[in-house]
CSV table of C-alpha atoms in Angstrom, one decimal:
chain,number,residue,atom,x,y,z
A,282,MET,CA,7.9,36.6,-33.7
A,283,ALA,CA,7.4,36.5,-30.0
A,284,VAL,CA,10.1,34.7,-28.1
A,285,PRO,CA,8.8,32.6,-25.1
A,286,ILE,CA,10.4,33.6,-21.8
A,287,ALA,CA,10.8,30.9,-19.2
A,288,VAL,CA,9.9,32.1,-15.7
A,289,LEU,CA,12.1,30.4,-13.2
A,290,ASP,CA,10.8,29.4,-9.7
A,291,CYS,CA,13.8,30.4,-7.5
A,292,ASP,CA,12.4,28.5,-4.5
A,293,LEU,CA,12.1,25.4,-6.7
A,294,LEU,CA,15.7,25.8,-7.8
A,295,LEU,CA,17.0,26.4,-4.3
A,296,TYR,CA,14.8,24.1,-2.3
A,297,GLY,CA,13.1,21.6,-4.6
A,298,ARG,CA,9.5,20.5,-4.4
A,299,GLY,CA,7.9,17.5,-2.7
A,300,HIS,CA,10.4,14.8,-2.0
A,301,ARG,CA,13.2,16.2,-4.1
A,302,THR,CA,16.4,17.1,-2.4
A,303,LEU,CA,19.4,19.2,-3.1
A,304,ASP,CA,22.0,17.1,-1.4
A,305,ARG,CA,23.6,14.2,-3.2
A,306,PHE,CA,25.1,12.6,-0.1
A,307,LYS,CA,23.8,9.2,0.8
A,308,LEU,CA,24.6,7.5,4.1
A,309,GLU,CA,24.8,4.1,2.6
A,310,ASP,CA,27.4,5.2,0.1
A,311,VAL,CA,30.2,5.7,2.7
A,312,THR,CA,32.1,3.5,5.1
A,313,ASP,CA,31.7,3.3,8.8
A,314,GLU,CA,35.3,4.5,9.2
A,315,TYR,CA,34.5,7.6,7.1
A,316,LEU,CA,31.5,8.4,9.2
A,317,VAL,CA,33.4,8.1,12.5
A,318,SER,CA,36.4,10.1,11.2
A,319,THR,CA,34.4,12.9,9.6
A,320,TYR,CA,31.3,13.1,11.8
A,321,GLY,CA,32.5,11.6,15.1
A,322,PHE,CA,29.8,8.9,15.3
A,323,PRO,CA,29.1,5.4,13.9
A,324,ARG,CA,26.3,4.6,11.4
A,325,GLN,CA,24.0,3.0,14.0
A,326,PHE,CA,24.1,6.2,16.1
A,327,ILE,CA,23.4,8.4,13.1
A,328,CYS,CA,20.5,6.2,12.0
A,329,TYR,CA,19.0,6.5,15.4
A,330,LEU,CA,19.2,10.3,15.2
A,331,VAL,CA,17.5,10.2,11.8
A,332,ASP,CA,14.7,8.2,13.2
A,333,LEU,CA,14.5,10.5,16.3
A,334,LEU,CA,14.6,13.8,14.5
A,335,GLY,CA,13.5,13.0,10.9
A,336,ALA,CA,9.9,14.1,11.3
A,337,THR,CA,10.9,17.4,12.8
A,338,LEU,CA,13.6,18.1,10.2
A,339,SER,CA,11.1,17.3,7.4
A,340,ARG,CA,8.6,19.9,8.4
A,341,PRO,CA,7.4,21.7,5.2
A,342,THR,CA,7.5,25.1,7.0
A,343,GLN,CA,11.3,25.0,7.3
A,344,ARG,CA,13.5,26.5,4.5
A,345,SER,CA,15.7,23.4,4.6
A,346,ARG,CA,12.8,21.1,3.6
A,347,ALA,CA,14.6,20.0,0.5
A,348,ILE,CA,17.7,18.8,2.3
A,349,SER,CA,17.2,15.3,3.7
A,350,PRO,CA,17.1,14.8,7.5
A,351,GLU,CA,20.2,12.6,7.3
A,352,THR,CA,22.2,15.2,5.5
A,353,GLN,CA,21.0,17.9,8.0
A,354,ILE,CA,22.1,15.7,10.9
A,355,LEU,CA,25.5,14.9,9.3
A,356,ALA,CA,26.1,18.6,8.7
A,357,ALA,CA,25.3,19.4,12.3
A,358,LEU,CA,27.4,16.5,13.7
A,359,GLY,CA,30.3,17.7,11.4
A,360,PHE,CA,30.1,21.1,13.0
A,361,TYR,CA,29.7,19.9,16.6
A,362,THR,CA,32.6,17.5,16.4
A,363,SER,CA,35.0,19.7,14.3
A,364,GLY,CA,34.1,23.2,15.5
A,365,SER,CA,34.1,24.7,12.0
A,366,PHE,CA,32.0,25.0,8.9
A,367,GLN,CA,34.3,23.3,6.3
A,368,THR,CA,33.7,24.1,2.6
A,369,ARG,CA,35.1,20.6,1.8
A,370,MET,CA,32.4,19.0,4.0
A,371,GLY,CA,29.7,21.0,2.4
A,372,ASP,CA,30.9,20.3,-1.1
A,373,ALA,CA,31.0,16.5,-0.3
A,374,MET,CA,27.4,16.7,0.8
A,375,GLY,CA,26.3,18.8,-2.1
A,376,ILE,CA,25.2,21.8,0.0
A,377,SER,CA,26.4,25.3,0.4
A,378,GLN,CA,27.9,26.9,3.5
A,379,ALA,CA,24.7,28.8,4.1
A,380,SER,CA,22.8,25.5,3.9
A,381,MET,CA,25.3,24.0,6.3
A,382,SER,CA,24.6,26.8,8.8
A,383,ARG,CA,20.8,26.3,8.4
A,384,CYS,CA,21.2,22.6,9.0
A,385,VAL,CA,23.1,23.2,12.2
A,386,ALA,CA,20.4,25.6,13.4
A,387,ASN,CA,17.6,23.2,12.6
A,388,VAL,CA,19.2,20.1,14.2
A,389,THR,CA,20.2,22.2,17.2
A,390,GLU,CA,16.6,23.3,17.8
A,391,ALA,CA,15.3,19.8,17.3
A,392,LEU,CA,17.7,18.4,19.9
A,393,VAL,CA,16.9,21.2,22.4
A,394,GLU,CA,13.2,20.4,22.0
A,395,ARG,CA,14.0,16.9,23.3
A,396,ALA,CA,16.4,18.0,26.1
A,397,SER,CA,14.0,17.0,28.9
A,398,GLN,CA,13.6,13.6,27.3
A,399,PHE,CA,17.3,12.8,27.7
A,400,ILE,CA,18.5,15.0,30.5
A,401,HIS,CA,16.7,14.5,33.8
A,402,PHE,CA,16.9,13.1,37.3
A,403,PRO,CA,15.4,9.6,37.9
A,404,LYS,CA,12.0,9.6,39.6
A,405,ASP,CA,11.3,6.1,40.7
A,406,GLU,CA,12.8,4.8,44.0
A,407,ALA,CA,14.6,1.8,42.5
A,408,THR,CA,16.5,3.9,40.0
A,409,VAL,CA,17.3,6.5,42.6
A,410,GLN,CA,18.7,3.8,44.9
A,411,THR,CA,20.8,2.4,42.0
A,412,LEU,CA,22.1,5.9,41.4
A,413,LYS,CA,23.2,6.1,45.1
A,414,ASP,CA,24.7,2.6,45.0
A,415,ASP,CA,26.8,3.4,41.9
A,416,PHE,CA,28.2,6.5,43.5
A,417,TYR,CA,28.9,4.7,46.7
A,418,ALA,CA,30.9,2.1,44.8
A,419,LEU,CA,33.3,4.8,43.5
A,420,ALA,CA,34.7,5.9,46.9
A,421,GLY,CA,32.4,5.1,49.7
A,422,MET,CA,30.4,8.3,49.7
A,423,PRO,CA,26.8,7.5,50.7
A,424,GLY,CA,23.5,9.2,49.6
A,425,VAL,CA,24.9,10.9,46.5
A,426,LEU,CA,22.3,11.8,43.8
A,427,GLY,CA,24.7,13.6,41.5
A,428,VAL,CA,27.9,15.7,41.3
A,429,VAL,CA,27.5,19.3,40.3
A,430,ASP,CA,29.9,21.9,38.9
A,431,CYS,CA,30.2,24.7,36.3
A,432,THR,CA,32.3,25.0,33.2
A,433,HIS,CA,32.8,27.9,30.8
A,434,VAL,CA,32.3,27.9,27.0
A,435,ALA,CA,33.8,30.8,25.0
A,436,ILE,CA,31.4,32.8,22.8
A,437,LYS,CA,31.8,35.9,20.7
A,438,ALA,CA,31.2,39.3,22.3
A,439,PRO,CA,27.5,40.0,22.2
A,440,ASN,CA,28.2,43.8,21.9
A,441,ALA,CA,30.7,46.3,23.2
A,442,GLU,CA,28.5,47.5,26.0
A,443,ASP,CA,27.4,44.1,27.5
A,444,LEU,CA,30.0,43.1,30.0
A,445,SER,CA,27.9,40.5,31.7
A,446,TYR,CA,29.5,37.7,29.6
A,447,VAL,CA,33.1,38.7,30.4
A,448,ASN,CA,34.6,36.2,32.8
A,449,ARG,CA,37.5,36.6,35.2
A,450,LYS,CA,40.0,35.8,32.4
A,451,GLY,CA,38.6,38.7,30.3
A,452,LEU,CA,37.0,36.3,27.8
A,453,HIS,CA,33.3,36.3,26.8
A,454,SER,CA,31.7,33.0,27.9
A,455,LEU,CA,28.7,31.2,29.1
A,456,ASN,CA,28.9,29.6,32.6
A,457,CYS,CA,27.2,26.2,32.3
A,458,LEU,CA,25.9,24.5,35.4
A,459,MET,CA,25.7,20.7,35.1
A,460,VAL,CA,25.1,17.6,37.2
A,461,CYS,CA,26.1,14.1,36.2
A,462,ASP,CA,25.8,10.5,37.6
A,463,SER,CA,28.6,8.1,38.2
A,464,ARG,CA,29.0,7.2,34.5
A,465,GLY,CA,29.0,10.8,33.3
A,466,VAL,CA,25.3,10.8,32.2
A,467,LEU,CA,24.0,14.4,32.6
A,468,LEU,CA,21.1,14.7,34.9
A,469,SER,CA,20.8,18.5,34.6
A,470,ALA,CA,22.3,21.1,32.3
A,471,GLU,CA,21.7,24.9,32.4
A,472,THR,CA,23.8,26.4,29.7
A,473,HIS,CA,22.6,30.0,29.5
A,474,TRP,CA,24.3,31.8,32.5
A,475,PRO,CA,26.5,34.8,31.7
A,476,GLY,CA,30.2,34.2,32.2
A,477,SER,CA,30.6,37.0,34.7
A,478,LEU,CA,28.5,35.2,37.3
A,479,PRO,CA,30.5,33.1,39.8
A,480,ASP,CA,29.5,29.5,40.3
A,481,CYS,CA,27.8,30.1,43.7
A,482,THR,CA,25.6,32.8,42.1
A,483,VAL,CA,24.7,30.6,39.2
A,484,LEU,CA,23.6,27.8,41.6
A,485,GLU,CA,21.7,30.3,43.7
A,486,GLN,CA,19.6,31.4,40.8
A,487,ALA,CA,19.4,28.1,39.0
A,488,ALA,CA,16.3,26.0,38.4
A,489,LEU,CA,18.3,23.1,40.0
A,490,THR,CA,18.2,24.8,43.4
A,491,SER,CA,14.4,25.2,43.2
A,492,GLN,CA,14.1,21.6,42.1
A,493,PHE,CA,16.1,20.3,45.1
A,494,GLU,CA,14.5,22.5,47.6
A,495,THR,CA,10.9,21.7,46.5
A,496,GLU,CA,11.0,18.2,44.9
A,497,LEU,CA,14.1,16.1,44.8
A,498,HIS,CA,15.6,16.2,48.3
A,499,LYS,CA,14.9,12.5,49.3
A,500,ASP,CA,17.5,11.4,51.8
A,501,GLY,CA,20.3,12.3,49.5
A,502,TRP,CA,22.4,15.1,48.2
A,503,LEU,CA,24.5,16.5,45.4
A,504,LEU,CA,28.3,16.9,45.8
A,505,GLY,CA,29.8,20.3,44.9
A,506,ASP,CA,33.2,21.8,45.4
A,507,SER,CA,34.1,24.7,47.7
A,508,SER,CA,32.9,27.3,45.3
A,509,PHE,CA,29.4,26.5,46.5
A,510,LEU,CA,27.7,27.0,49.8
A,511,LEU,CA,27.0,23.9,52.0
A,512,ARG,CA,23.2,23.1,51.9
A,513,THR,CA,21.2,20.2,53.3
A,514,TRP,CA,21.0,18.8,49.8
A,515,LEU,CA,24.6,19.9,48.7
A,516,MET,CA,27.6,18.5,50.5
A,517,THR,CA,30.9,20.4,50.1
A,518,PRO,CA,34.4,19.6,51.3
A,519,LEU,CA,35.6,20.7,54.7
A,520,HIS,CA,37.9,23.7,54.3
A,521,ILE,CA,40.4,22.7,57.0
A,522,PRO,CA,40.1,19.0,57.8
A,523,GLU,CA,41.5,18.1,61.2
A,524,THR,CA,40.4,14.7,62.2
A,525,PRO,CA,40.9,11.4,60.4
A,526,ALA,CA,37.2,11.2,59.8
A,527,GLU,CA,37.3,14.7,58.1
A,528,TYR,CA,40.2,13.7,55.9
A,529,ARG,CA,38.4,10.5,54.9
A,530,TYR,CA,35.3,12.5,54.1
A,531,ASN,CA,37.3,15.0,51.9
A,532,MET,CA,39.1,12.2,50.1
A,533,ALA,CA,35.9,10.4,49.3
A,534,HIS,CA,34.2,13.6,48.3
A,535,SER,CA,37.1,14.5,45.9
A,536,ALA,CA,37.3,11.1,44.3
A,537,THR,CA,33.5,11.1,43.7
A,538,HIS,CA,33.3,14.7,42.5
A,539,ASN,CA,36.1,14.0,40.0
A,540,VAL,CA,33.4,12.3,37.8
A,541,ILE,CA,32.0,15.7,36.7
A,542,GLU,CA,35.5,17.0,35.7
A,543,ARG,CA,36.1,13.9,33.6
A,544,THR,CA,32.6,14.4,32.0
A,545,PHE,CA,33.5,18.0,31.1
A,546,ARG,CA,36.7,16.8,29.4
A,547,THR,CA,34.8,14.1,27.5
A,548,ILE,CA,32.2,16.6,26.2
A,549,ARG,CA,34.8,19.1,25.1
A,550,SER,CA,36.9,16.4,23.5
A,551,ARG,CA,33.9,14.9,21.6
A,552,PHE,CA,32.4,18.2,20.6
A,553,ARG,CA,35.2,20.5,19.5
A,554,CYS,CA,32.9,23.4,18.9
A,555,LEU,CA,32.9,23.8,22.7
A,556,ASP,CA,36.6,23.4,23.5
A,557,GLY,CA,37.9,26.7,22.1
A,558,SER,CA,40.5,25.1,19.8
A,559,LYS,CA,38.7,26.5,16.7
A,560,GLY,CA,37.9,29.8,18.3
A,561,THR,CA,34.7,31.0,20.1
A,562,LEU,CA,31.2,30.1,19.2
A,563,GLN,CA,30.2,32.7,16.7
A,564,TYR,CA,26.6,33.1,17.7
A,565,SER,CA,24.5,35.1,20.1
A,566,PRO,CA,24.4,33.9,23.7
A,567,GLU,CA,21.0,32.4,23.2
A,568,LYS,CA,22.0,30.4,20.1
A,569,SER,CA,25.4,29.4,21.7
A,570,SER,CA,23.5,28.2,24.8
A,571,HIS,CA,21.3,26.0,22.5
A,572,ILE,CA,24.3,24.5,20.8
A,573,ILE,CA,25.9,23.6,24.1
A,574,LEU,CA,22.6,22.0,25.3
A,575,ALA,CA,22.3,20.1,22.0
A,576,CYS,CA,25.8,18.7,22.5
A,577,CYS,CA,24.8,17.7,26.1
A,578,VAL,CA,21.8,15.8,24.6
A,579,LEU,CA,24.0,14.1,22.1
A,580,HIS,CA,26.5,13.2,24.9
A,581,ASN,CA,23.7,11.4,26.8
A,582,ILE,CA,22.4,9.6,23.7
A,583,SER,CA,25.9,8.5,23.0
A,584,LEU,CA,26.2,7.0,26.4
A,585,GLN,CA,22.9,5.2,25.9
A,586,HIS,CA,24.4,3.7,22.8
A,587,GLY,CA,27.5,2.4,24.6
A,588,LEU,CA,29.9,5.1,23.4
A,589,ASP,CA,31.0,5.7,27.0
A,590,VAL,CA,34.8,5.4,26.8
A,591,TRP,CA,36.3,8.4,28.8
A,592,SER,CA,38.0,10.6,26.3
A,593,ALA,CA,41.4,12.4,26.5
A,594,PRO,CA,41.4,16.0,27.7
A,595,ALA,CA,40.6,18.6,25.0
A,596,THR,CA,43.3,20.9,23.8
A,597,GLY,CA,41.3,24.1,23.8
A,598,HIS,CA,41.8,27.0,26.2
A,599,MET,CA,38.3,26.8,27.7
A,600,GLU,CA,38.8,24.3,30.5
A,601,GLN,CA,37.0,23.3,33.6
A,602,SER,CA,36.1,26.4,35.6
A,603,GLU,CA,39.1,27.4,37.8
A,604,GLU,CA,37.6,30.4,39.6
A,605,GLU,CA,39.5,32.3,42.2
A,606,TYR,CA,36.9,32.1,44.9
A,607,GLU,CA,36.8,32.7,48.6
A,608,GLN,CA,36.1,29.6,50.7
A,609,MET,CA,32.3,29.6,51.1
A,610,GLU,CA,31.3,29.4,54.7
A,611,SER,CA,27.7,28.1,55.3
A,612,VAL,CA,25.5,29.9,57.7
A,613,ASP,CA,22.9,27.0,57.4
A,614,SER,CA,23.1,25.3,60.8
A,615,GLU,CA,20.9,22.4,59.5
A,616,ALA,CA,23.3,21.8,56.6
A,617,CYS,CA,26.2,21.8,59.0
A,618,ARG,CA,24.4,19.3,61.2
A,619,VAL,CA,23.6,17.0,58.2
A,620,ARG,CA,27.3,17.0,57.2
A,621,GLN,CA,28.5,16.4,60.7
A,622,GLU,CA,26.1,13.4,61.0
A,623,LEU,CA,27.4,12.1,57.7
A,624,LEU,CA,31.0,12.3,59.1
A,625,LEU,CA,30.1,10.5,62.3
A,626,THR,CA,28.0,7.8,60.7
A,627,HIS,CA,30.1,6.9,57.7
A,628,PHE,CA,33.7,8.2,58.2
A,629,SER,CA,34.5,7.9,61.9
């Protein structure tokens, strides 16, 4: 007698069909305290991300289509905020480590697609003026449209021959150029630059420079430290202040520029995958750059949701860029004139 043989649909077993899902984790089944302690964010924030990214994460062309958007988002948040793929976390959500990894990749790309929606300079005059007023209230520095600096994030070595990602400490990293406002909201984030490039070179080649030289220079400027060249749209400290006005300028500059350093600390503290405490990002430079940018998007969204308490410094070894640089002397006479006029008008 013939014995019937069942032919199993492996894709059905792995990924389900239609609305069926593999994961057994339900957001409504856990407490707010559990969500914050495990995934770093409260329920309202997570629900917002589900609404924002749900359609993208439910695309039928993606392999993770059987895993619900909320589970994919929680898996990614768990990685971003802890810095590691934890078997226990995957088990609790009912998904494998491989699925956890795919969830992180899918959520990362969905956030990167929306980067320009959440990270941008204001365009209308009223908002620009508010930006300047908020900076002026910090330390009396007028005309500031943002503070700019670079920070390094450690990544695994791309390959033995590629030394472009080796920074001055001998570690492989990405050098990330960012601008923030007075609250720490990111206005620009370029996360793909190789770690061997000094800050001044990154800025020279960055889209940010092109933006400010062609579009955004409207009676204002960015503030940058002495690793950058003075420009008409970028005010740097005086190397050797001599007069009371120059000392006052430098003090106001330093107090205002400190906002970006606090912002870097907050981002690393909130997203431990970036702070080096769990090791380097184990991805290619391109994927690592996308993870950093995704965290930047989440940082801005969290500020929109009132999660804006400055965090304590992270414990990892990848800290604010501390490059050994020569003091950059500007040869731009117009930039020197603009800074001198600023000194005379506001600090004398």
